[in-house]
PDB file of C-alpha atoms and ligand atoms in Angstrom:
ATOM      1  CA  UNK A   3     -32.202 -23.540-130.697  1.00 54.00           C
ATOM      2  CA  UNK A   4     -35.193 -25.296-129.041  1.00 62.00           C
ATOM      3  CA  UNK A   5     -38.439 -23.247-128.865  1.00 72.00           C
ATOM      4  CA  UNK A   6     -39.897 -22.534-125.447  1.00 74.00           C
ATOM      5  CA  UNK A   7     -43.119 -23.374-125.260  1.00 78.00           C
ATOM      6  CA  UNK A   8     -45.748 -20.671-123.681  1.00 82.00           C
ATOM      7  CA  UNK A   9     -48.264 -23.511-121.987  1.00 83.00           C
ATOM      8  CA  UNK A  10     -50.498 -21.601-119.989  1.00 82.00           C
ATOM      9  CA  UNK A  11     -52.611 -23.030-117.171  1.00 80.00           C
ATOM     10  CA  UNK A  12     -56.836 -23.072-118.067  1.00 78.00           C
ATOM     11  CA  UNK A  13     -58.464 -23.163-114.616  1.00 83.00           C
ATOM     12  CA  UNK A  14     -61.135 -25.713-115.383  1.00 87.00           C
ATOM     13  CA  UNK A  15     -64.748 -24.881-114.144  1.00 92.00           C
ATOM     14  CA  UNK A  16     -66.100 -28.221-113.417  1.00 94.00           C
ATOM     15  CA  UNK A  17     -63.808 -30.091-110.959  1.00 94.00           C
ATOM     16  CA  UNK A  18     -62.389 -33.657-110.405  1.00 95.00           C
ATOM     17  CA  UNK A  19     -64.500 -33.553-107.356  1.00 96.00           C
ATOM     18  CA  UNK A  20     -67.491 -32.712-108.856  1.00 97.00           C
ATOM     19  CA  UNK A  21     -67.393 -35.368-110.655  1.00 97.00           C
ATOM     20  CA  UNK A  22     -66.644 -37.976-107.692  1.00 97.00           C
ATOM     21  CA  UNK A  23     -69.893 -36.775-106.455  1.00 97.00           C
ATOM     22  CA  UNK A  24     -71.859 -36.882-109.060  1.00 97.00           C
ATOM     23  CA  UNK A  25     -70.549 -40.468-109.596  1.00 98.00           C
ATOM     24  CA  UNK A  26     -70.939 -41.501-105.499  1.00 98.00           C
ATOM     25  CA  UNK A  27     -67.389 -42.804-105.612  1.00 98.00           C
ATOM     26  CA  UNK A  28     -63.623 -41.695-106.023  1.00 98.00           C
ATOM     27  CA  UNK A  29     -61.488 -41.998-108.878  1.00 98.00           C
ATOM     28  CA  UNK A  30     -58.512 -44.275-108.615  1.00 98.00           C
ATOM     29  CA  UNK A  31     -56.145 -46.471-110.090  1.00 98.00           C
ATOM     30  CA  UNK A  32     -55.608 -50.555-110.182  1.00 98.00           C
ATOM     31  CA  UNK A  33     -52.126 -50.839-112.362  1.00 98.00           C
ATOM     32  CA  UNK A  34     -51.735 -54.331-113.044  1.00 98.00           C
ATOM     33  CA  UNK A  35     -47.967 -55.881-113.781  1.00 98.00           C
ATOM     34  CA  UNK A  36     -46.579 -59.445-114.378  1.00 98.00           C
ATOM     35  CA  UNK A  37     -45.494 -61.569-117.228  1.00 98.00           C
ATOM     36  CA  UNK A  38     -47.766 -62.587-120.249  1.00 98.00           C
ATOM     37  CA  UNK A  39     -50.326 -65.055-119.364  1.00 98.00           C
ATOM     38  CA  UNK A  40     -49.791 -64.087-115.517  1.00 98.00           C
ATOM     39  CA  UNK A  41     -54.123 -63.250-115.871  1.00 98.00           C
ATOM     40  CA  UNK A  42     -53.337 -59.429-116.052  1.00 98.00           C
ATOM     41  CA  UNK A  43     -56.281 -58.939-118.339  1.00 98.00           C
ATOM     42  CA  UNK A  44     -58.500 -61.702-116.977  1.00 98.00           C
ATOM     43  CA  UNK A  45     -58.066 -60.086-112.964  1.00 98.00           C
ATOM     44  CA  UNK A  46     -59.002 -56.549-114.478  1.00 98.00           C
ATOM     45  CA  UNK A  47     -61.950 -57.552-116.413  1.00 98.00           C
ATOM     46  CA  UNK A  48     -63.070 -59.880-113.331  1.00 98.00           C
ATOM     47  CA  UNK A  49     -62.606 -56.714-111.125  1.00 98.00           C
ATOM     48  CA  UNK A  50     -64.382 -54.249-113.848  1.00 98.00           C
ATOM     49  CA  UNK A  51     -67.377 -56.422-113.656  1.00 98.00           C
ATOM     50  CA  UNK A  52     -67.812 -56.838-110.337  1.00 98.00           C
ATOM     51  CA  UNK A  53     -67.552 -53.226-109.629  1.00 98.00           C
ATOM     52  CA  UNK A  54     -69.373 -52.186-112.692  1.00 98.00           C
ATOM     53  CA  UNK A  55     -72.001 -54.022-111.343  1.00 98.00           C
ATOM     54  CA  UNK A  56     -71.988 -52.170-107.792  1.00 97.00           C
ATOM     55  CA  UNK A  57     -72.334 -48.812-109.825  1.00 98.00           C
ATOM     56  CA  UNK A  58     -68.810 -47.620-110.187  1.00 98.00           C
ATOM     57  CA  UNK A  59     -67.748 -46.470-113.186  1.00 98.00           C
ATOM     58  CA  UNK A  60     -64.768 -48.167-114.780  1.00 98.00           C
ATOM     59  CA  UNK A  61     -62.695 -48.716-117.378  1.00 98.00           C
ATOM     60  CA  UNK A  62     -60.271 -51.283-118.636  1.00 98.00           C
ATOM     61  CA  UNK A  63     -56.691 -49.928-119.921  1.00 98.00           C
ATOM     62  CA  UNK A  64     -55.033 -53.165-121.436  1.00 96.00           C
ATOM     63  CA  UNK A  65     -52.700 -54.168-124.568  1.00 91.00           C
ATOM     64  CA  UNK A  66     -55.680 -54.730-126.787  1.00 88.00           C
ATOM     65  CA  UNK A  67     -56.604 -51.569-126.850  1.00 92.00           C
ATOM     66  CA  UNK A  68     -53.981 -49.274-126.345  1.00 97.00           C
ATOM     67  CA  UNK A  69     -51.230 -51.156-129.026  1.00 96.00           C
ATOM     68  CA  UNK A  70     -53.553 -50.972-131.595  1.00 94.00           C
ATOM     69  CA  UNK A  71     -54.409 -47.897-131.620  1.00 96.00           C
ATOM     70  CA  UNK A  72     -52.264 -44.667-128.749  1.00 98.00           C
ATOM     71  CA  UNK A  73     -49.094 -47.022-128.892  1.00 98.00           C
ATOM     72  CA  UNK A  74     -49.196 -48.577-132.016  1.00 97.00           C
ATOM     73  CA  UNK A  75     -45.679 -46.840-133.386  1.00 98.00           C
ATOM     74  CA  UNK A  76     -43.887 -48.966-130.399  1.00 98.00           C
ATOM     75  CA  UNK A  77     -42.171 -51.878-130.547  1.00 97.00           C
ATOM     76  CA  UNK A  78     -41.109 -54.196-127.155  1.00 97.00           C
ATOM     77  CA  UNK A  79     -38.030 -52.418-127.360  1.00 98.00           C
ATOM     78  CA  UNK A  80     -36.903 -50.871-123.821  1.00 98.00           C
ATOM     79  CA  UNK A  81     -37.157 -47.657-124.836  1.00 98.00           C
ATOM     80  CA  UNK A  82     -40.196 -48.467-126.217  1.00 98.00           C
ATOM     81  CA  UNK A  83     -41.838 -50.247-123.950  1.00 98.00           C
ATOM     82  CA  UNK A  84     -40.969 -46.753-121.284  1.00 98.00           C
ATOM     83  CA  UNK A  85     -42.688 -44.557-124.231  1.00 98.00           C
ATOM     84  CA  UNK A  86     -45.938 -47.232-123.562  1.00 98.00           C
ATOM     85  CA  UNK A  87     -46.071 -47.145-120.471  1.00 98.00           C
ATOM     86  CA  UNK A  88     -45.318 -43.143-119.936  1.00 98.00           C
ATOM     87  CA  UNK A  89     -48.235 -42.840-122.671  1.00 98.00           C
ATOM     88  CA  UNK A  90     -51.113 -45.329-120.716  1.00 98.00           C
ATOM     89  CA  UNK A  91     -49.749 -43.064-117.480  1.00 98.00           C
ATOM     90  CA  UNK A  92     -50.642 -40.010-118.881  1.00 98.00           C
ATOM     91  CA  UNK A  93     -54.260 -41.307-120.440  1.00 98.00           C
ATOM     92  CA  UNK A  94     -54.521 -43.062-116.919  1.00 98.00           C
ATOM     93  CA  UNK A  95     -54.255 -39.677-115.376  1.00 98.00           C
ATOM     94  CA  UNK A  96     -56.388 -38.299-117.508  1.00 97.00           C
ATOM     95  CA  UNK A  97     -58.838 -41.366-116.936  1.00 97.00           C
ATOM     96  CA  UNK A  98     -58.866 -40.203-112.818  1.00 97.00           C
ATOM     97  CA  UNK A  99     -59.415 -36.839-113.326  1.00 96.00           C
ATOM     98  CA  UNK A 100     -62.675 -37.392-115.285  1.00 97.00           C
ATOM     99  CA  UNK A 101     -63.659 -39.454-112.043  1.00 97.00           C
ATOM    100  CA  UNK A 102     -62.743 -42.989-113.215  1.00 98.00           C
ATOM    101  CA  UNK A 103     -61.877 -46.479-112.112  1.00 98.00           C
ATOM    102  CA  UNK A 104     -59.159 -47.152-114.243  1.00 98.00           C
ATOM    103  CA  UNK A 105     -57.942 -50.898-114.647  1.00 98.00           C
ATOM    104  CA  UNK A 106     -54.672 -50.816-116.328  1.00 98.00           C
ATOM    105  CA  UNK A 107     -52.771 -54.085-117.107  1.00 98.00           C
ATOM    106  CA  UNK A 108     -49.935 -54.075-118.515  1.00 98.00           C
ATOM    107  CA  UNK A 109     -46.764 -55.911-118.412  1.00 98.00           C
ATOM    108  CA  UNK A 110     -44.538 -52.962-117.128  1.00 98.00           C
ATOM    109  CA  UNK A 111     -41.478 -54.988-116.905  1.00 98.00           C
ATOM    110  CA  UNK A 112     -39.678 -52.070-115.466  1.00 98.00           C
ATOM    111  CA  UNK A 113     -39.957 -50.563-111.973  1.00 98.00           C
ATOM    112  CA  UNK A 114     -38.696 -47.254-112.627  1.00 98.00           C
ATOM    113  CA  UNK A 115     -41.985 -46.756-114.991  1.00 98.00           C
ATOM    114  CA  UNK A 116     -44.563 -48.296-112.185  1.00 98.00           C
ATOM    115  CA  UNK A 117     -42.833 -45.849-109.770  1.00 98.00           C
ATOM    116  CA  UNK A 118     -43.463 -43.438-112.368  1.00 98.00           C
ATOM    117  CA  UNK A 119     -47.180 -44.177-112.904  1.00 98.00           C
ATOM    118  CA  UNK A 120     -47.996 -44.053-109.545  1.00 98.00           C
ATOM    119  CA  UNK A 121     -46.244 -40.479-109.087  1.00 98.00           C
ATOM    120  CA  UNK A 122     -47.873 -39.126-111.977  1.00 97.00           C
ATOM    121  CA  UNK A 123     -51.592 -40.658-111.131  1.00 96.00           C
ATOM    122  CA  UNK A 124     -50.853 -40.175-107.242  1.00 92.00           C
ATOM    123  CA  UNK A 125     -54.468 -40.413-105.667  1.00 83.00           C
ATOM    124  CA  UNK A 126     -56.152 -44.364-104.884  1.00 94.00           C
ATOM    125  CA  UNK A 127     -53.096 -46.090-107.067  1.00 97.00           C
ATOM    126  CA  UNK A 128     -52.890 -49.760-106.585  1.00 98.00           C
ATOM    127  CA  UNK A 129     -50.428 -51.615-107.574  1.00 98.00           C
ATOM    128  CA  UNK A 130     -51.363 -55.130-107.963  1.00 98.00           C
ATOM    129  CA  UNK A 131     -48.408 -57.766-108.898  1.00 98.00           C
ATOM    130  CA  UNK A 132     -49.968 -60.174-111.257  1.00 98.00           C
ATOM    131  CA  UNK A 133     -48.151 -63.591-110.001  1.00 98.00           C
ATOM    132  CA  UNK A 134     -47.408 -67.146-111.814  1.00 98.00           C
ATOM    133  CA  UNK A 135     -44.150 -68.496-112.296  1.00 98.00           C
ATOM    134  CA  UNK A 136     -43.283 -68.360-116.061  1.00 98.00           C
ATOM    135  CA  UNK A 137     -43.192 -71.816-116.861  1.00 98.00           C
ATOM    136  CA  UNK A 138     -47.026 -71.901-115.678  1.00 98.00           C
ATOM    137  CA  UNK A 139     -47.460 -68.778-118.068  1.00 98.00           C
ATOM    138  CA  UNK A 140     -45.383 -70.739-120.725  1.00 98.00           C
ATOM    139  CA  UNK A 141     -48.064 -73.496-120.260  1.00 98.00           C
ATOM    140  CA  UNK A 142     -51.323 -71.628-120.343  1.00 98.00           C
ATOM    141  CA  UNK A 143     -49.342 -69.711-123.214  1.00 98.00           C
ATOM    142  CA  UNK A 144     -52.955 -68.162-124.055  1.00 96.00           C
ATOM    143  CA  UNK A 145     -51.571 -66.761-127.167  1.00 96.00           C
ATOM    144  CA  UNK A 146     -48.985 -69.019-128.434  1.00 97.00           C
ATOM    145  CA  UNK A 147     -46.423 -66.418-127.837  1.00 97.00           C
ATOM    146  CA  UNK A 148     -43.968 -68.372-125.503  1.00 98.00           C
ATOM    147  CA  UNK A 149     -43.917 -71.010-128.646  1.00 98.00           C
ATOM    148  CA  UNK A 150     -43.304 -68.532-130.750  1.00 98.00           C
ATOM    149  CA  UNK A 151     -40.653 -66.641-128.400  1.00 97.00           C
ATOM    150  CA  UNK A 152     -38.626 -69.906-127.413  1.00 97.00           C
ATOM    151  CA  UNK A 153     -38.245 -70.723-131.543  1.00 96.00           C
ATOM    152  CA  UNK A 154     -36.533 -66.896-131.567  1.00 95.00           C
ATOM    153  CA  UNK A 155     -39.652 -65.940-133.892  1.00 97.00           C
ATOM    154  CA  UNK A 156     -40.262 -63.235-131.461  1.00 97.00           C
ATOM    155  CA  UNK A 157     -37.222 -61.094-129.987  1.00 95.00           C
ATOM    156  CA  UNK A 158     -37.875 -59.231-126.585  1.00 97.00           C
ATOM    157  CA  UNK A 159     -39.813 -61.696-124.909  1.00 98.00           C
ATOM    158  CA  UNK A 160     -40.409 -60.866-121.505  1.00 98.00           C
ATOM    159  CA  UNK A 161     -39.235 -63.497-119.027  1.00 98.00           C
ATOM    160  CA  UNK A 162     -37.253 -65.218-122.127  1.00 97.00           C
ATOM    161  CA  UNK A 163     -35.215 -62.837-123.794  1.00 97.00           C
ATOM    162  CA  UNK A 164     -36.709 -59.100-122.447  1.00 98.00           C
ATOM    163  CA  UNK A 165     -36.141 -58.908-118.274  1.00 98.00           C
ATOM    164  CA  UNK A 166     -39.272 -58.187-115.949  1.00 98.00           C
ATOM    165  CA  UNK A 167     -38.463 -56.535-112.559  1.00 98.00           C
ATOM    166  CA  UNK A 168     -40.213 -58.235-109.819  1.00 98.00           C
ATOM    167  CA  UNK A 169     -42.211 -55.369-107.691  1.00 98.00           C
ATOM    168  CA  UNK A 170     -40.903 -55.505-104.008  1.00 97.00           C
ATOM    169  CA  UNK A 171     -43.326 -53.674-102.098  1.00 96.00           C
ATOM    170  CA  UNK A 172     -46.925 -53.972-104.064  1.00 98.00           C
ATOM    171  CA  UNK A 173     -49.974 -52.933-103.071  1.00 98.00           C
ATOM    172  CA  UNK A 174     -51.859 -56.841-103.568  1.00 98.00           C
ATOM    173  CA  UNK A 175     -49.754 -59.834-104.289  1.00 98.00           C
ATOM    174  CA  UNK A 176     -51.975 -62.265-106.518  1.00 98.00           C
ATOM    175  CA  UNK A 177     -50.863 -65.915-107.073  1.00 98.00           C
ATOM    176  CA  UNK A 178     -52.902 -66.834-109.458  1.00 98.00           C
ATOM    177  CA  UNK A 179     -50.945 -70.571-109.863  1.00 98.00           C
ATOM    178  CA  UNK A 180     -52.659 -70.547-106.249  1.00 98.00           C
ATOM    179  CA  UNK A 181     -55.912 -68.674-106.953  1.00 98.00           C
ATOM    180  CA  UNK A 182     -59.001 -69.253-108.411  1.00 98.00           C
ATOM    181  CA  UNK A 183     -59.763 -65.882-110.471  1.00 98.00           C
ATOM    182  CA  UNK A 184     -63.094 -65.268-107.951  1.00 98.00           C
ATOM    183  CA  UNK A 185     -60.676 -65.198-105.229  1.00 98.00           C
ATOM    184  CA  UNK A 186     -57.865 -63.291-106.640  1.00 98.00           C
ATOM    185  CA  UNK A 187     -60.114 -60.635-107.967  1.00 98.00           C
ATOM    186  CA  UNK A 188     -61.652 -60.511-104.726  1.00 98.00           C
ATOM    187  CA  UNK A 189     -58.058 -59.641-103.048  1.00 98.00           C
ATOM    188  CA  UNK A 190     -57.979 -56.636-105.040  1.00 98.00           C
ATOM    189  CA  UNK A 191     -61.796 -55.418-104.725  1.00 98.00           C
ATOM    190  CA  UNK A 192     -61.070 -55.530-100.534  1.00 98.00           C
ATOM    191  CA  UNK A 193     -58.116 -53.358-101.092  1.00 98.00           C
ATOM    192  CA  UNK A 194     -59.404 -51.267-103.853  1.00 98.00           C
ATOM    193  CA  UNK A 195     -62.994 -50.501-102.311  1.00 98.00           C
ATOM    194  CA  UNK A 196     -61.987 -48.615 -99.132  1.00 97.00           C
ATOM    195  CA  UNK A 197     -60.144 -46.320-101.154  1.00 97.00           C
ATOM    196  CA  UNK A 198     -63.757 -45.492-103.629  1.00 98.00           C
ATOM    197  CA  UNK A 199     -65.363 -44.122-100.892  1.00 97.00           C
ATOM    198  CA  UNK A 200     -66.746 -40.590-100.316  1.00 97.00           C
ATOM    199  CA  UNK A 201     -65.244 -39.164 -97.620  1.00 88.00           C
TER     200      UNK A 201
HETATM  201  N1  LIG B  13     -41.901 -59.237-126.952  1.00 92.37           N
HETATM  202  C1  LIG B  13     -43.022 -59.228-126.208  1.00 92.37           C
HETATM  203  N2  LIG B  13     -42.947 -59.224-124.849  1.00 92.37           N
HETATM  204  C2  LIG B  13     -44.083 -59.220-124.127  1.00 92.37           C
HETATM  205  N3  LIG B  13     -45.349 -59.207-124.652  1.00 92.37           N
HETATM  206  C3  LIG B  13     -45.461 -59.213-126.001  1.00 92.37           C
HETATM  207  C4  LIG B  13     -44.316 -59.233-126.833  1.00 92.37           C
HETATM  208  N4  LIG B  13     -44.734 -59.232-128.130  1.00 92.37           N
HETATM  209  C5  LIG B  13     -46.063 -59.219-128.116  1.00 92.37           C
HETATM  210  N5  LIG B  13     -46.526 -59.209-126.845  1.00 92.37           N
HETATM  211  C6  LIG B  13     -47.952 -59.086-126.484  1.00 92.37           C
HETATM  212  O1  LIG B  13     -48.124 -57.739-126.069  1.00 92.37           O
HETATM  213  C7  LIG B  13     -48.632 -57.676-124.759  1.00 92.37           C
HETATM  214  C8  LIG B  13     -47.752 -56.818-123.851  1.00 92.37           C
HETATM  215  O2  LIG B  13     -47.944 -55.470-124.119  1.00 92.37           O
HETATM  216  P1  LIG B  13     -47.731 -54.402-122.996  1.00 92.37           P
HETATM  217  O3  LIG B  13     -48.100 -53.093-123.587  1.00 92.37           O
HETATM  218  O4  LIG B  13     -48.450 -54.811-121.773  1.00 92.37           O
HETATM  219  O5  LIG B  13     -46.146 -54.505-122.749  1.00 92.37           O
HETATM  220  S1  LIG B  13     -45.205 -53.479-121.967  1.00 92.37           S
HETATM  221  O6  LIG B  13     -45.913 -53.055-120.754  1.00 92.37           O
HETATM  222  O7  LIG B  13     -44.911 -52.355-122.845  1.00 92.37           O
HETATM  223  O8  LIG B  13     -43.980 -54.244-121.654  1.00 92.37           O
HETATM  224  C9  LIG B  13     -48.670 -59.063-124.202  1.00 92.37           C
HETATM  225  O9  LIG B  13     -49.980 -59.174-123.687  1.00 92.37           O
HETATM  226  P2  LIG B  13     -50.306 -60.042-122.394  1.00 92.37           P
HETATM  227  O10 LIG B  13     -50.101 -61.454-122.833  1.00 92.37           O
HETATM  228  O11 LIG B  13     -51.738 -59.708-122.117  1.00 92.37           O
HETATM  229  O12 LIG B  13     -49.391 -59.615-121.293  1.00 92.37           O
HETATM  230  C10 LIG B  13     -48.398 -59.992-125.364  1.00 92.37           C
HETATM  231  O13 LIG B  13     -49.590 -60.586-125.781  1.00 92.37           O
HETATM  232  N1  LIG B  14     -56.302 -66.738-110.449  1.00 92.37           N
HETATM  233  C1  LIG B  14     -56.264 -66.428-111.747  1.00 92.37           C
HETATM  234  N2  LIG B  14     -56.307 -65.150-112.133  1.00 92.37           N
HETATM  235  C2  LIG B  14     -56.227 -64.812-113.462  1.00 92.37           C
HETATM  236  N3  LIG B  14     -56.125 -65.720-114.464  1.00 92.37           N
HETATM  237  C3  LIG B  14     -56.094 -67.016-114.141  1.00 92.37           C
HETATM  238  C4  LIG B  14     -56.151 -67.436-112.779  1.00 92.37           C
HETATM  239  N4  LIG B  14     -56.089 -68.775-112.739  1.00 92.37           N
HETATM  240  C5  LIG B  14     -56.004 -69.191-114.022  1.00 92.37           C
HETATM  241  N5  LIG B  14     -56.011 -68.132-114.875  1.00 92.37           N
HETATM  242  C6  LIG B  14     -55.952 -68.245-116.341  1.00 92.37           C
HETATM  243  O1  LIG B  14     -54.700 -67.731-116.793  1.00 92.37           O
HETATM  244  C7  LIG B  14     -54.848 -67.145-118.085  1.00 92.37           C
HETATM  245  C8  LIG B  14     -54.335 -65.731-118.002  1.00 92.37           C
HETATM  246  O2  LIG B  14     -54.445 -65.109-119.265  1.00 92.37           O
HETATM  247  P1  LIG B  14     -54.513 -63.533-119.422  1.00 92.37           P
HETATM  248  O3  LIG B  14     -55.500 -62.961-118.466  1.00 92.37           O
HETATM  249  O4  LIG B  14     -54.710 -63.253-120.875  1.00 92.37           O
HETATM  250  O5  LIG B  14     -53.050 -63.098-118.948  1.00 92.37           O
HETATM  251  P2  LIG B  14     -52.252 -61.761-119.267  1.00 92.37           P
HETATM  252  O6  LIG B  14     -53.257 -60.676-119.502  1.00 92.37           O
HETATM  253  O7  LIG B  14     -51.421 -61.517-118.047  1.00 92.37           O
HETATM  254  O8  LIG B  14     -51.414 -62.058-120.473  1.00 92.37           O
HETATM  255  C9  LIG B  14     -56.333 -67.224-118.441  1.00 92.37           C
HETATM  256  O9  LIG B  14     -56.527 -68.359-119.272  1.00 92.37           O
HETATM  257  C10 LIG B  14     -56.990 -67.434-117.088  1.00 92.37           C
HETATM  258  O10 LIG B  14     -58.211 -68.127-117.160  1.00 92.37           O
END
């Protein structure tokens, strides 16, 4: 028989919103989603800098380094790829509560786990849909993986042979075929900004 585990509560002395003061800004959340080479990683470090620069304080969540080091057991299995995302969630959460920006881009192919994300994390989550059709990802292929995935070297390609489930209803819709990355980033800083502020 399973063991039940005893967790018990500690009431925590200094507060989320002790740190938001201290800091002069909320916490929150920009989850970024969309295929591989959509510009996931190039919108949230564009967005980092140019609210790291403003005096926010901010961190980048992004494949580099959470699969080498939290996630690196998982595959791009399904099941996997849920047990990635559910992880980056939790650190995410974690990230907020110590009175973060948190920039998270990921591919999160799957709704169900976005929906999840933004349950968990709750307070000032964005979810921004990262936006290029996949043959304009296929040609920027920034890291030779679409080569690599249309030869069947690599199996669960997303958009090839691994499905990615469009968002309906996101927070920013970025077209970055259509968008210079000054003005998609800037989409997301006019959304995201509002939400930073003291009340
Ligand atoms: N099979 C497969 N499918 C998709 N992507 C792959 C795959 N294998 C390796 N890569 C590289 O890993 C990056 C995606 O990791 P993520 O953690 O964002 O994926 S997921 O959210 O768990 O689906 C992704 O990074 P980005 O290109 O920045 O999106 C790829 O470089
Ligand atoms: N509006 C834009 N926003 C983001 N990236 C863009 C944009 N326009 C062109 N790009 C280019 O697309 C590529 C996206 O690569 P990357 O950010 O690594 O994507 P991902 O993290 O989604 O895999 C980069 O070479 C980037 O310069």
């Amino acid at each position: 028989m399973e063991e039940k585990l005893h967790l018990v509560k500690q009431c925590y002395k200094t507060r989320k919103g002790d740190r938001e003061a201290r800091n002069g800004h909320k916490a929150g959340c920009v989850w970024f989603t969309g295929l591989s080479g959509s510009g996931k990683s190039t919108l949230a470090n564009k967005v980092e800098q140019e609210l790291f620069a403003k005096g926010y304080m901010t961190y980048v969540l992004d494949g580099d380094n959470i699969r080498q080091g939290l996630c690196k057991d998982l595959s791009f299995t399904e099941e996997d790829r849920i047990e990635n995302i559910r992880r980056i969630s939790e650190v995410a959460k974690l990230m907020c509560d110590s009175g973060i920006v948190v920039l998270a881009a990921f591919v999160s192919p799957f709704r169900k786990d976005r929906r999840l994300a933004k349950e968990l994390i709750r307070e000032n989550f964005l979810e921004v849909y990262v936006d290029a059709p996949i043959e304009v990802c296929e040609q920027r292929d920034v890291k030779g993986l679409y080569v690599k995935a249309r030869r069947g070297e690599i199996s669960d390609f997303t958009g090839i042979s691994s499905p990615f489930e469009v968002p309906e209803f996101p927070d920013v819709h970025v077209q970055t075929n259509k968008l210079s990355v000054e003005q998609s980033a800037q989409l997301v800083i006019d959304k995201i900004l509002p939400k930073l502020q003291m009340d």
